[in-house]
Coordinates of C-alpha atoms in Angstrom, one line a residue:
Chain G
X29 CA -16.5 -13.1 17.6
X30 CA -17.7 -16.6 16.6
X31 CA -21.2 -15.8 15.1
X32 CA -22.0 -17.8 12.2
X33 CA -22.3 -16.5 8.7
X34 CA -25.7 -16.6 7.4
X35 CA -26.3 -18.4 4.0
X36 CA -28.4 -16.6 1.2
X37 CA -30.5 -17.8 -1.4
X38 CA -29.2 -17.0 -5.0
X39 CA -30.8 -17.6 -8.5
X40 CA -28.7 -19.0 -11.2
X41 CA -29.9 -19.7 -14.7
X42 CA -27.7 -22.2 -16.6
X43 CA -24.0 -21.2 -16.4
X44 CA -24.7 -17.7 -15.9
X45 CA -23.5 -15.5 -12.8
X46 CA -25.7 -16.2 -9.7
X47 CA -28.1 -13.3 -9.0
X48 CA -29.0 -12.2 -5.3
X49 CA -32.5 -11.4 -4.2
X50 CA -32.1 -7.7 -4.3
X51 CA -30.9 -7.8 -7.8
X52 CA -33.8 -10.2 -8.9
X53 CA -36.2 -7.7 -7.2
X54 CA -34.7 -4.8 -9.2
X55 CA -34.8 -6.8 -12.4
X56 CA -38.5 -7.4 -11.9
X57 CA -39.2 -3.7 -10.9
X58 CA -37.4 -2.4 -14.1
X59 CA -39.6 -4.7 -16.4
X60 CA -42.8 -3.7 -14.5
X61 CA -41.9 0.0 -14.8
X62 CA -41.4 -0.2 -18.6
X63 CA -44.7 -1.9 -19.0
X64 CA -46.3 0.6 -16.5
X65 CA -44.9 3.5 -18.7
X66 CA -46.6 1.7 -21.8
X67 CA -49.7 1.6 -19.7
X68 CA -49.6 5.4 -19.1
X69 CA -48.8 6.0 -22.8
X70 CA -51.8 4.0 -23.9
X71 CA -54.1 5.7 -21.3
X72 CA -52.8 9.0 -22.6
X73 CA -53.9 8.1 -26.1
X74 CA -50.6 6.8 -27.5
X75 CA -50.6 3.5 -29.6
X76 CA -49.5 0.3 -28.0
X77 CA -50.1 -3.0 -29.8
X78 CA -49.2 -6.4 -28.8
X79 CA -46.1 -6.3 -30.8
X80 CA -45.0 -3.2 -29.1
X81 CA -45.6 -4.6 -25.6
X82 CA -43.8 -7.7 -26.6
X83 CA -40.7 -5.9 -27.8
X84 CA -40.9 -3.5 -24.9
X85 CA -40.9 -6.4 -22.4
X86 CA -37.7 -8.0 -24.1
X87 CA -36.2 -4.6 -24.3
X88 CA -36.8 -4.1 -20.7
X89 CA -35.1 -7.3 -19.7
X90 CA -32.2 -6.7 -22.0
X91 CA -31.8 -3.1 -20.2
X92 CA -32.2 -4.5 -16.8
X93 CA -29.6 -7.1 -17.5
X94 CA -26.8 -4.5 -18.1
X95 CA -27.8 -1.5 -16.0
X96 CA -24.4 0.0 -16.0
X97 CA -24.2 0.3 -19.8
X98 CA -25.7 3.0 -22.2
X99 CA -28.5 0.4 -23.1
X100 CA -31.1 1.7 -20.6
X101 CA -30.5 5.3 -21.8
X102 CA -31.1 4.2 -25.4
X103 CA -34.1 2.2 -24.2
X104 CA -35.8 5.0 -22.1
X105 CA -35.0 7.5 -24.9
X106 CA -36.9 5.4 -27.5
X107 CA -39.7 5.3 -25.0
X108 CA -39.8 9.1 -24.7
X109 CA -39.6 9.2 -28.6
X110 CA -42.4 6.8 -28.7
X111 CA -44.5 9.0 -26.4
X112 CA -43.8 12.1 -28.3
X113 CA -44.8 10.6 -31.7
X114 CA -47.9 8.8 -30.7
X115 CA -49.4 10.8 -28.0
X116 CA -51.4 13.5 -29.7
X117 CA -52.7 15.7 -27.0
X118 CA -50.4 18.6 -25.9
X119 CA -51.0 18.0 -22.1
X120 CA -52.3 15.0 -20.2
X121 CA -52.2 14.1 -16.6
X122 CA -50.9 10.7 -17.5
X123 CA -47.7 12.4 -18.1
X124 CA -47.3 12.8 -14.3
X125 CA -47.4 9.0 -13.4
X126 CA -45.3 8.3 -16.5
X127 CA -42.6 10.7 -15.2
X128 CA -42.8 9.1 -11.9
X129 CA -42.2 5.7 -13.4
X130 CA -39.3 7.0 -15.2
X131 CA -37.9 8.5 -12.1
X132 CA -38.1 5.1 -10.2
X133 CA -36.7 3.3 -13.2
X134 CA -33.7 5.6 -13.3
X135 CA -33.2 4.9 -9.7
X136 CA -33.6 1.2 -10.0
X137 CA -31.0 1.1 -12.9
X138 CA -28.6 3.2 -10.8
X139 CA -29.1 0.9 -7.7
X140 CA -28.6 -2.3 -9.9
X141 CA -25.5 -0.8 -11.4
X142 CA -23.7 -0.3 -8.0
X143 CA -22.5 -3.7 -7.2
X144 CA -22.3 -7.4 -8.4
X145 CA -25.3 -9.3 -9.2
X146 CA -25.3 -11.2 -5.9
X147 CA -24.8 -8.1 -4.0
X148 CA -27.0 -7.0 -1.2
X149 CA -28.5 -3.6 -0.7
X150 CA -28.8 -2.1 2.9
X151 CA -32.1 -1.3 4.3
X152 CA -30.7 2.2 5.2
X153 CA -29.7 2.9 1.6
X154 CA -33.2 1.8 0.4
X155 CA -34.9 3.9 2.9
X156 CA -32.9 7.0 2.1
X157 CA -33.4 6.4 -1.6
X158 CA -37.3 6.2 -1.2
X159 CA -37.2 9.5 0.9
X160 CA -35.3 11.1 -1.9
X161 CA -37.6 9.7 -4.6
X162 CA -40.6 11.2 -2.6
X163 CA -38.9 14.7 -2.6
X164 CA -38.4 14.6 -6.5
X165 CA -41.9 13.2 -7.0
X166 CA -43.2 16.3 -5.1
X167 CA -41.4 18.6 -7.1
X168 CA -42.4 16.9 -10.3
X169 CA -46.0 17.1 -9.3
X170 CA -45.6 20.9 -8.6
X171 CA -44.0 21.4 -12.2
X172 CA -47.0 19.3 -13.5
X173 CA -49.5 21.6 -11.8
X174 CA -47.6 24.7 -13.3
X175 CA -47.6 23.2 -16.7
X176 CA -51.4 22.2 -16.5
X177 CA -52.2 25.6 -15.3
X178 CA -50.1 27.3 -18.1
X179 CA -51.7 25.0 -20.6
X180 CA -55.4 25.7 -19.2
X181 CA -54.7 29.6 -19.2
X182 CA -52.8 29.7 -22.5
X183 CA -51.2 33.1 -21.7
X184 CA -49.8 35.1 -24.6
X185 CA -46.1 34.4 -25.1
X186 CA -46.3 31.3 -22.9
X187 CA -43.8 29.1 -25.0
X188 CA -41.4 32.0 -24.9
X189 CA -41.6 32.1 -21.1
X190 CA -41.0 28.4 -20.7
X191 CA -38.2 28.4 -23.2
X192 CA -36.5 31.3 -21.6
X193 CA -36.9 29.5 -18.1
X194 CA -35.5 26.4 -19.5
X195 CA -32.5 28.3 -21.0
X196 CA -31.7 29.8 -17.5
X197 CA -31.7 26.3 -16.2
X198 CA -29.7 24.9 -18.9
X199 CA -27.2 27.6 -18.3
X200 CA -27.1 27.2 -14.6
X201 CA -26.6 23.4 -15.1
X202 CA -23.5 24.1 -17.3
X203 CA -22.0 26.5 -14.7
X204 CA -22.3 24.2 -11.8
X205 CA -21.2 21.2 -13.8
X206 CA -18.1 23.0 -15.0
X207 CA -16.8 25.2 -12.4
X208 CA -14.0 23.5 -10.9
X209 CA -12.0 20.2 -11.1
X210 CA -11.6 17.7 -8.2
X211 CA -8.0 17.4 -7.2
X212 CA -6.3 14.1 -8.2
Chain D
X21 CA -5.1 5.1 3.7
X22 CA -6.0 6.1 0.0
X23 CA -7.5 9.0 -2.0
X24 CA -9.2 9.3 -5.3
X25 CA -10.9 11.9 -7.5
X26 CA -14.6 11.8 -8.7
X27 CA -15.9 10.8 -12.1
X28 CA -19.3 11.1 -13.7
X29 CA -21.3 7.9 -14.0
X30 CA -23.6 6.4 -16.5
X31 CA -26.6 7.2 -14.4
X32 CA -25.8 11.0 -14.4
X33 CA -25.3 10.8 -18.2
X34 CA -28.7 9.1 -18.6
X35 CA -30.3 11.6 -16.4
X36 CA -28.8 14.5 -18.3
X37 CA -29.4 13.0 -21.6
X38 CA -33.0 12.1 -21.0
X39 CA -33.8 15.4 -19.2
X40 CA -32.2 17.4 -22.3
X41 CA -34.1 15.2 -24.8
X42 CA -37.5 15.7 -23.2
X43 CA -37.0 19.4 -22.7
X44 CA -35.8 20.0 -26.3
X45 CA -38.8 17.8 -27.5
X46 CA -41.1 19.8 -25.4
X47 CA -39.8 23.2 -26.7
X48 CA -39.7 22.1 -30.2
X49 CA -43.0 20.7 -30.2
X50 CA -44.8 22.9 -27.9
X51 CA -45.7 20.0 -25.5
X52 CA -45.9 20.6 -21.8
X53 CA -46.5 16.8 -21.2
X54 CA -42.9 16.2 -22.5
X55 CA -41.6 18.9 -20.0
X56 CA -43.5 16.9 -17.1
X57 CA -41.9 13.7 -18.3
X58 CA -38.3 15.2 -18.5
X59 CA -38.7 17.0 -15.1
X60 CA -37.7 14.2 -12.9
X61 CA -34.4 13.6 -14.8
X62 CA -33.8 17.4 -14.8
X63 CA -34.1 17.5 -11.1
X64 CA -32.1 14.4 -10.6
X65 CA -29.3 15.7 -12.8
X66 CA -29.3 19.0 -11.2
X67 CA -29.3 17.5 -7.7
X68 CA -26.4 15.4 -8.7
X69 CA -24.4 18.2 -10.3
X70 CA -25.0 20.8 -7.3
X71 CA -24.0 18.1 -4.9
X72 CA -20.8 17.1 -6.8
X73 CA -17.9 16.3 -4.4
X74 CA -15.1 18.9 -4.7
X75 CA -12.4 17.2 -2.8
X76 CA -11.1 13.6 -2.7
X77 CA -12.4 10.8 -0.4
X78 CA -10.1 9.1 2.2
X79 CA -10.6 5.3 2.8
X80 CA -8.8 3.0 5.2
X81 CA -9.1 -0.6 6.3
X82 CA -8.8 -2.1 9.6
X83 CA -8.8 -5.9 10.6
X84 CA -10.3 -6.8 14.0
X85 CA -8.5 -9.7 15.5
X86 CA -5.5 -10.7 13.5
X87 CA -5.0 -14.0 15.2
X88 CA -8.0 -16.3 15.1
X89 CA -8.6 -20.0 15.2
X90 CA -10.0 -22.3 12.4
X91 CA -13.8 -21.6 12.1
X92 CA -13.7 -18.3 14.1
X93 CA -14.8 -15.0 12.7
X94 CA -13.1 -11.6 12.8
X95 CA -14.2 -8.3 11.1
X96 CA -12.7 -6.1 8.4
X97 CA -13.9 -2.4 8.9
X98 CA -13.7 -0.2 5.7
X99 CA -13.9 3.4 7.0
X100 CA -14.2 6.3 4.5
X101 CA -13.9 10.1 5.4
X102 CA -16.3 11.5 2.8
X103 CA -16.0 15.1 1.4
X104 CA -19.2 17.2 1.3
X105 CA -21.4 15.9 -1.4
X106 CA -20.2 12.5 -1.2
X107 CA -22.7 10.0 0.6
X108 CA -22.1 6.5 -0.2
X109 CA -19.4 4.0 0.1
X110 CA -19.2 0.8 -1.7
X111 CA -16.3 -1.7 -1.1
X112 CA -15.3 -5.1 -2.8
X113 CA -12.9 -7.4 -1.0
X114 CA -11.0 -9.7 -3.2
X115 CA -11.9 -13.3 -2.5
X116 CA -9.6 -15.7 -0.8
X117 CA -10.3 -19.5 -0.9
X118 CA -9.4 -19.9 2.7
X119 CA -11.9 -17.4 4.2
X120 CA -15.5 -16.7 3.8
X121 CA -17.1 -13.5 3.8
X122 CA -20.5 -12.1 5.0
X123 CA -21.8 -10.4 3.0
X124 CA -21.1 -12.9 0.4
X125 CA -18.4 -12.2 -2.3
X126 CA -17.2 -9.3 -0.1
X127 CA -19.4 -6.7 -1.5
X128 CA -20.3 -3.9 0.9
X129 CA -22.3 -0.8 0.8
X130 CA -22.6 1.9 3.5
X131 CA -24.4 5.1 3.5
X132 CA -22.6 8.3 5.0
X133 CA -23.3 9.7 8.4
X134 CA -21.9 12.9 9.8
X135 CA -18.0 12.5 10.8
X136 CA -17.0 12.4 14.3
X137 CA -14.0 14.4 15.2
X138 CA -11.0 12.6 13.8
X139 CA -7.6 13.1 12.5
X140 CA -8.6 13.2 8.8
X141 CA -12.2 14.6 9.2
X142 CA -12.7 18.4 8.3
X143 CA -15.8 20.5 8.8
X144 CA -18.7 19.3 6.7
X145 CA -16.9 15.9 6.2
X146 CA -18.9 12.8 6.6
X147 CA -18.1 9.2 7.5
X148 CA -19.2 6.0 6.1
X149 CA -18.3 2.6 7.8
X150 CA -18.7 -0.7 6.2
X151 CA -18.0 -3.9 8.2
X152 CA -17.2 -7.4 6.7
X153 CA -17.4 -10.5 8.6
X154 CA -14.5 -12.8 7.9
X155 CA -14.6 -16.5 8.8
X156 CA -11.4 -18.6 8.4
X157 CA -12.0 -22.0 7.0
X158 CA -8.5 -23.2 7.1
X159 CA -5.3 -22.5 9.1
X160 CA -2.6 -20.6 7.5
X161 CA -1.8 -17.1 6.8
X162 CA -4.5 -15.7 4.3
X163 CA -4.6 -12.3 3.1
X164 CA -7.8 -10.4 3.6
X165 CA -8.1 -8.3 0.6
X166 CA -7.0 -6.2 -1.5
X167 CA -10.1 -3.9 -1.0
X168 CA -11.4 -1.8 -3.9
X169 CA -13.5 1.0 -2.5
X170 CA -15.5 3.6 -4.4
X171 CA -17.5 6.7 -3.1
X172 CA -20.6 7.9 -4.6
X173 CA -22.5 11.2 -4.6
X174 CA -26.3 11.5 -4.3
X175 CA -28.5 10.0 -7.0
X176 CA -25.2 8.0 -7.9
X177 CA -24.2 10.9 -10.2
X178 CA -20.3 10.8 -9.5
X179 CA -18.2 8.1 -8.0
X180 CA -14.6 8.1 -7.1
X181 CA -12.1 6.2 -9.2
X182 CA -11.4 2.7 -7.6
X183 CA -9.4 3.2 -4.4
X184 CA -7.2 0.2 -3.8
X185 CA -6.2 -0.7 -0.4
X186 CA -3.6 -3.5 0.3
X187 CA -4.8 -6.8 1.9
X188 CA -4.4 -7.3 5.7
X189 CA -2.6 -10.4 6.8
X190 CA -4.7 -12.8 8.9
X191 CA -3.0 -15.6 11.1
X192 CA -5.4 -18.6 11.4
X193 CA -4.1 -20.9 14.0
X194 CA -4.9 -24.6 13.5
X195 CA -7.9 -26.3 15.3
X196 CA -6.6 -28.8 17.8
X197 CA -7.8 -32.2 16.9
X198 CA -9.6 -34.0 19.9
X199 CA -6.8 -35.9 21.6
X200 CA -6.1 -37.6 24.9
X201 CA -3.5 -40.0 26.1
X202 CA -3.4 -42.4 29.1
X203 CA -0.2 -44.3 28.4
X204 CA 2.9 -42.7 30.0
X205 CA 5.6 -41.1 28.1
X206 CA 8.7 -43.4 28.1
X207 CA 12.1 -41.9 29.5
X208 CA 10.7 -39.0 31.4
X209 CA 13.6 -37.4 32.7
X210 CA 12.8 -33.9 33.9
X211 CA 12.1 -32.5 37.4
X212 CA 8.4 -32.1 37.6
X213 CA 5.6 -33.5 35.8
X214 CA 3.0 -36.4 35.6
X215 CA 5.0 -39.1 33.8
X216 CA 6.5 -41.9 35.8
X217 CA 10.3 -41.7 35.8
X218 CA 12.6 -44.8 36.1
X219 CA 14.1 -43.5 39.4
X220 CA 12.4 -44.0 42.8
X221 CA 11.1 -40.7 44.4
X222 CA 8.1 -38.9 45.7
X223 CA 5.4 -39.8 42.9
X224 CA 2.2 -41.5 42.7
X225 CA 2.9 -44.9 40.9
X226 CA 3.8 -47.7 43.0
X227 CA 7.4 -49.1 42.8
X228 CA 7.8 -51.6 45.6
X229 CA 7.8 -52.2 49.4
X230 CA 11.2 -51.9 50.9
X231 CA 12.6 -51.6 54.6
X232 CA 12.2 -48.2 56.3
X233 CA 15.4 -45.8 55.8
X234 CA 15.9 -42.7 58.1
X235 CA 14.1 -39.9 56.2
X236 CA 11.1 -41.8 55.0
X237 CA 7.8 -40.3 55.5
X238 CA 5.8 -42.0 58.3
X239 CA 2.6 -41.9 56.2
X240 CA 4.4 -44.3 53.8
X241 CA 4.8 -46.9 56.4
X242 CA 3.2 -50.2 55.0
X243 CA 1.7 -51.6 58.3
X244 CA 0.7 -55.0 56.9
X245 CA 4.2 -55.7 55.8
X246 CA 5.8 -54.2 58.9
X247 CA 3.4 -56.5 61.1
X248 CA 4.2 -59.6 59.1
X249 CA 8.1 -59.1 59.1
X250 CA 8.6 -57.5 62.4
X251 CA 10.4 -54.5 60.9
X252 CA 9.1 -51.4 59.6
X253 CA 8.6 -51.3 55.9
X254 CA 7.4 -48.4 53.6
X255 CA 5.9 -48.1 50.3
X256 CA 8.1 -46.6 47.8
X257 CA 7.0 -44.9 44.4
X258 CA 8.6 -43.9 41.1
X259 CA 9.4 -40.2 40.9
X260 CA 7.1 -38.1 38.8
X261 CA 8.9 -36.3 36.0
X262 CA 8.2 -34.2 32.9
X263 CA 9.3 -35.4 29.6
X264 CA 10.7 -33.7 26.5
X265 CA 8.5 -34.5 23.5
X266 CA 9.8 -33.4 20.2
X267 CA 7.3 -33.1 17.4
X268 CA 8.7 -33.5 13.8
X269 CA 6.3 -32.3 10.8
X270 CA 6.6 -33.4 7.4
X271 CA 5.9 -30.4 5.3
X272 CA 7.4 -31.4 1.9
X273 CA 4.1 -31.8 0.4
X274 CA 0.4 -31.3 1.0
X275 CA -1.5 -34.2 -0.2
X276 CA -5.3 -34.3 -0.9
X277 CA -7.9 -31.8 -2.2
X278 CA -6.6 -28.4 -1.0
X279 CA -8.7 -25.5 0.6
X280 CA -10.0 -27.4 3.5
X281 CA -13.3 -25.7 3.4
X282 CA -15.8 -27.1 6.1
X283 CA -17.3 -30.4 4.8
X284 CA -14.1 -31.3 2.7
X285 CA -11.7 -34.1 3.4
X286 CA -8.7 -32.7 5.1
X287 CA -5.4 -32.7 3.4
X288 CA -2.3 -34.5 4.8
X289 CA -0.9 -31.2 6.0
X290 CA -4.3 -30.3 7.5
X291 CA -4.2 -33.6 9.6
X292 CA -0.5 -33.1 10.3
X293 CA -0.9 -29.6 11.7
X294 CA -4.0 -30.2 13.6
X295 CA -2.6 -33.4 15.2
X296 CA 0.6 -31.5 16.0
X297 CA -1.4 -28.7 17.8
X298 CA -3.6 -31.3 19.7
X299 CA -0.3 -33.3 20.8
X300 CA 1.3 -30.1 21.8
X301 CA -1.6 -28.8 23.6
X302 CA -1.8 -32.3 25.5
X303 CA 1.8 -32.6 26.4
X304 CA 2.0 -28.9 27.6
X305 CA -1.2 -29.3 29.7
X306 CA 0.3 -32.2 31.6
X307 CA 3.5 -30.2 32.2
X308 CA 5.8 -31.8 29.8
X309 CA 8.1 -29.7 27.5
X310 CA 7.6 -29.6 23.7
X311 CA 9.9 -28.8 20.9
X312 CA 8.7 -28.5 17.2
X313 CA 10.8 -29.1 14.1
X314 CA 9.4 -28.7 10.6
X315 CA 10.9 -30.6 7.8
X316 CA 10.6 -29.4 4.1
X317 CA 9.3 -25.9 4.9
X318 CA 11.1 -22.7 6.0
X319 CA 10.2 -22.6 9.7
X320 CA 11.8 -21.5 12.9
X321 CA 13.1 -24.2 15.3
X322 CA 11.1 -24.1 18.7
X323 CA 13.2 -25.3 21.6
X324 CA 11.7 -27.6 24.2
X325 CA 9.7 -25.4 26.7
X326 CA 6.6 -25.9 28.8
X327 CA 3.6 -23.6 29.5
X328 CA 0.8 -21.8 27.8
X329 CA 3.2 -19.4 26.0
X330 CA 4.9 -22.3 24.4
X331 CA 1.5 -23.6 23.0
X332 CA 0.9 -20.1 21.7
X333 CA 4.4 -20.1 19.8
X334 CA 3.9 -23.6 18.5
X335 CA 0.5 -22.6 17.1
X336 CA 2.0 -19.6 15.5
X337 CA 4.7 -21.7 13.8
X338 CA 2.1 -24.2 12.7
X339 CA -0.1 -21.5 11.2
X340 CA 2.9 -20.1 9.1
X341 CA 3.8 -23.4 7.6
X342 CA 3.9 -23.3 3.7
X343 CA 4.4 -26.7 2.2
X344 CA 7.5 -27.2 0.1
X345 CA 8.8 -23.6 0.8
X346 CA 12.2 -25.0 1.6
X347 CA 13.5 -26.8 -1.6
X348 CA 16.9 -27.3 -0.2
X349 CA 16.0 -28.9 2.9
X350 CA 16.4 -32.8 2.6
X351 CA 15.5 -33.3 6.3
X352 CA 19.0 -33.1 7.6
X353 CA 18.7 -29.8 9.2
X354 CA 15.9 -31.2 11.4
X355 CA 18.2 -33.7 13.0
X356 CA 20.7 -31.0 14.2
X357 CA 20.7 -30.0 17.9
X358 CA 17.8 -32.2 18.9
X359 CA 18.8 -32.3 22.5
X360 CA 17.7 -35.4 24.4
X361 CA 13.9 -35.8 23.8
X362 CA 12.2 -38.6 25.8
X363 CA 9.9 -39.1 22.7
X364 CA 10.1 -38.1 19.1
X365 CA 6.7 -38.0 17.4
X366 CA 7.0 -37.6 13.5
X367 CA 3.9 -36.6 12.0
X368 CA 4.1 -37.5 8.2
X369 CA 1.9 -39.0 5.4
X370 CA 5.1 -40.8 4.4
X371 CA 4.8 -40.0 0.8
X372 CA 8.1 -38.4 0.5
X373 CA 11.1 -40.7 0.3
X374 CA 13.2 -37.9 2.0
X375 CA 11.1 -38.3 5.1
X376 CA 11.8 -42.1 5.5
X377 CA 15.4 -41.4 5.7
X378 CA 14.9 -38.7 8.2
X379 CA 12.9 -41.0 10.4
X380 CA 15.3 -43.7 10.1
X381 CA 18.1 -41.2 11.1
X382 CA 16.3 -40.2 14.2
X383 CA 15.7 -43.7 15.2
X384 CA 19.1 -44.8 14.7
X385 CA 20.3 -42.1 17.3
X386 CA 18.4 -44.2 20.0
X387 CA 15.6 -41.7 20.5
X388 CA 12.2 -43.4 21.2
X389 CA 10.4 -42.6 17.9
X390 CA 6.9 -43.0 16.8
X391 CA 5.6 -42.2 13.4
X392 CA 2.1 -40.8 13.3
X393 CA 0.7 -41.4 9.9
X394 CA -1.3 -38.4 8.6
X395 CA -2.2 -39.7 5.1
X396 CA -5.7 -38.9 4.1
X397 CA -7.7 -41.8 3.4
X398 CA -9.2 -42.6 -0.1
X399 CA -6.5 -41.2 -2.1
X400 CA -6.4 -44.2 -4.4
X401 CA -10.2 -44.0 -5.1
X402 CA -11.6 -42.4 -8.3
X403 CA -14.4 -41.0 -6.4
X404 CA -12.2 -38.8 -4.2
X405 CA -10.7 -37.0 -7.4
X406 CA -13.9 -36.6 -9.2
X407 CA -14.8 -33.7 -6.7
X408 CA -11.4 -32.0 -7.3
X409 CA -10.7 -29.4 -9.9
X410 CA -8.1 -31.1 -12.0
X411 CA -5.7 -29.6 -14.5
X412 CA -6.7 -30.1 -18.2
X413 CA -5.8 -33.6 -19.6
X414 CA -5.8 -35.4 -16.2
X415 CA -8.7 -37.6 -15.4
X416 CA -9.7 -38.6 -12.0
X417 CA -9.1 -42.2 -12.9
X418 CA -5.5 -41.6 -14.0
X419 CA -4.8 -39.6 -10.8
X420 CA -6.4 -42.4 -8.6
X421 CA -4.3 -45.0 -10.5
X422 CA -1.1 -42.9 -9.9
X423 CA -1.9 -42.5 -6.3
X424 CA -2.4 -46.3 -5.8
X425 CA 1.1 -46.8 -7.3
X426 CA 2.4 -44.2 -4.6
X427 CA 0.5 -45.9 -1.9
X428 CA 2.2 -49.0 -2.7
X429 CA 5.5 -47.4 -2.4
X430 CA 4.4 -45.9 0.9
X431 CA 3.4 -49.4 2.4
X432 CA 6.9 -50.4 1.4
X433 CA 8.4 -47.4 3.5
X434 CA 6.2 -48.3 6.5
X435 CA 7.4 -51.8 6.3
X436 CA 10.9 -50.7 6.1
X437 CA 10.4 -48.4 9.1
X438 CA 8.8 -51.3 11.3
X439 CA 11.6 -53.6 10.3
X440 CA 14.1 -51.1 12.0
X441 CA 11.9 -50.9 15.2
X442 CA 10.2 -47.7 14.6
X443 CA 6.4 -48.1 15.0
X444 CA 3.9 -46.4 12.8
X445 CA 0.4 -45.6 14.0
X446 CA -2.4 -44.0 12.2
X447 CA -3.7 -40.6 13.5
X448 CA -7.2 -41.1 14.8
X449 CA -7.5 -38.6 17.5
X450 CA -8.5 -39.8 21.0
X451 CA -6.1 -42.5 22.3
X452 CA -4.2 -42.8 19.1
X453 CA -0.9 -43.3 20.7
X454 CA -2.0 -45.2 23.9
X455 CA -1.3 -48.8 22.5
X456 CA 1.8 -47.9 20.9
X457 CA 3.4 -45.9 23.6
X458 CA 2.8 -48.7 26.1
X459 CA 4.5 -51.2 23.8
X460 CA 7.4 -48.6 23.4
X461 CA 7.7 -48.1 27.2
X462 CA 7.9 -51.9 27.7
X463 CA 10.6 -52.1 25.0
X464 CA 12.3 -49.1 26.4
X465 CA 13.3 -50.8 29.6
X466 CA 15.4 -53.2 27.7
X467 CA 19.1 -52.2 26.8
X468 CA 19.9 -51.2 23.4
X469 CA 22.7 -50.0 21.1
X470 CA 22.4 -46.5 19.7
X471 CA 24.5 -44.2 17.5
X472 CA 24.8 -40.8 18.9

């Protein structure tokens, strides 16, 4: 076997570690998604000024630089709090694209945390991840539809029903998460 | 083969935390939009938890061809048998300066597929295979690895602890430098070969025209001489014989900028080893017997043999040379039980004083000895060392100055060798030895005194 090893283009800023094309693309996607989330927030009636946008962009770059740390969790937690505090309506359809943005961003962070900065993702992995994203997006769409229906109908005791359903889900999560340990 | 348990990842912690935060806020504030926001994280966290791997993954590595030549490529296969739930293999191969990986830096990722029946595969197990191309840049015995592998579950929720697999030893045979030789080897004394021996016989090189003796072949009759003299005359030839060539390699030091990656100037040992490979291939191809002695490094002595299998053995010995690995060898061991070689070729950069006395010792025993100079060019130039990674406190100018002093000593050693009748010729590939061997052959016909 004597095939030549192909060269790849890498991006290096100053003395920093070189970044591969895939990682640069993921970095850009993560920043665009944060700005996209803020766009949804603004469209939903939330307040986003120039300073907020600037801080968010810088924060997004910081998050995207260290995807394997708790920084993305803190960043996206802050964005959720921002939404909860500034969006005044109880239900808006803009929550659906914002949720999808959050889903894609979470996946992008997880992919970026997989390997070194100049690592290459395979086409098979990307295709499979997109397929799974579509499945989850479909589920989220269904939940949004249910929420919108409940919000529109305003049935008596509706908060109690939702709360009870969530408690059941939480209990089930606790069960599946703690049932047995993996052998060492 | 190695196994490891599974641990939760930062991605799963993020999914659970964001999902929980959104859900609690939705309940506390009575906000369905927050529930919609939290829903993808809840789904992802649940999916990750439900598909959590329950048993350990098994990973193994396999190297394709273990013996390759310089510049050739082999493959390292990392194969994982994944338990139900796990569906991704990532692996990192520790870098080695003498080999180059594709993908770069040896990082691999491979999604799982259903396992085929195998010794370690159980029902529901899946299999992930990642393959790395390994190209050898320099001769030697680089170790490909160790490999650190991890196995991940869907949504990157759980990953195995690092699975460390030992490296696989690769034997990189030296590339044969381009070489050919027209001049015959002096003192050919074997039975079969292409070199002209000193005795008459059935060969191809003209000796003389002599009177016919019973037993001479009729096709050898020289009709012109027979007609002129009135007696039958025949053309006689020298017998063709094989010769015994001894290659002595200087492995006391490796001089130059190491690593030998493509594009860099080869070191002295690179030149020595590649020249030895070229010489061995040439002499074995024409039917001669070749022996190899390595001075200054632990290495087996190869007795003189001919044929392709001998070439394989020689290349193997050359690939295993580690410079300076035998600190107690002053070169005397190389002079023991040499046999009676027709030609001794000493390949050395002549930077170690021990080697000069070794060469003088071989020459004093009456063997026809030629020193092939394999010192890299430009060692005394500052520009050569500016490209190298130097230890702290050493500048390229200092190093170049030190080398100029050493090169002066080397010039003295070369002059000493020439003064005792041992020619020194620079290795330049094609025809490097032709002129010098013709001179040696001429001189070899004269009688001389030797110490045996």
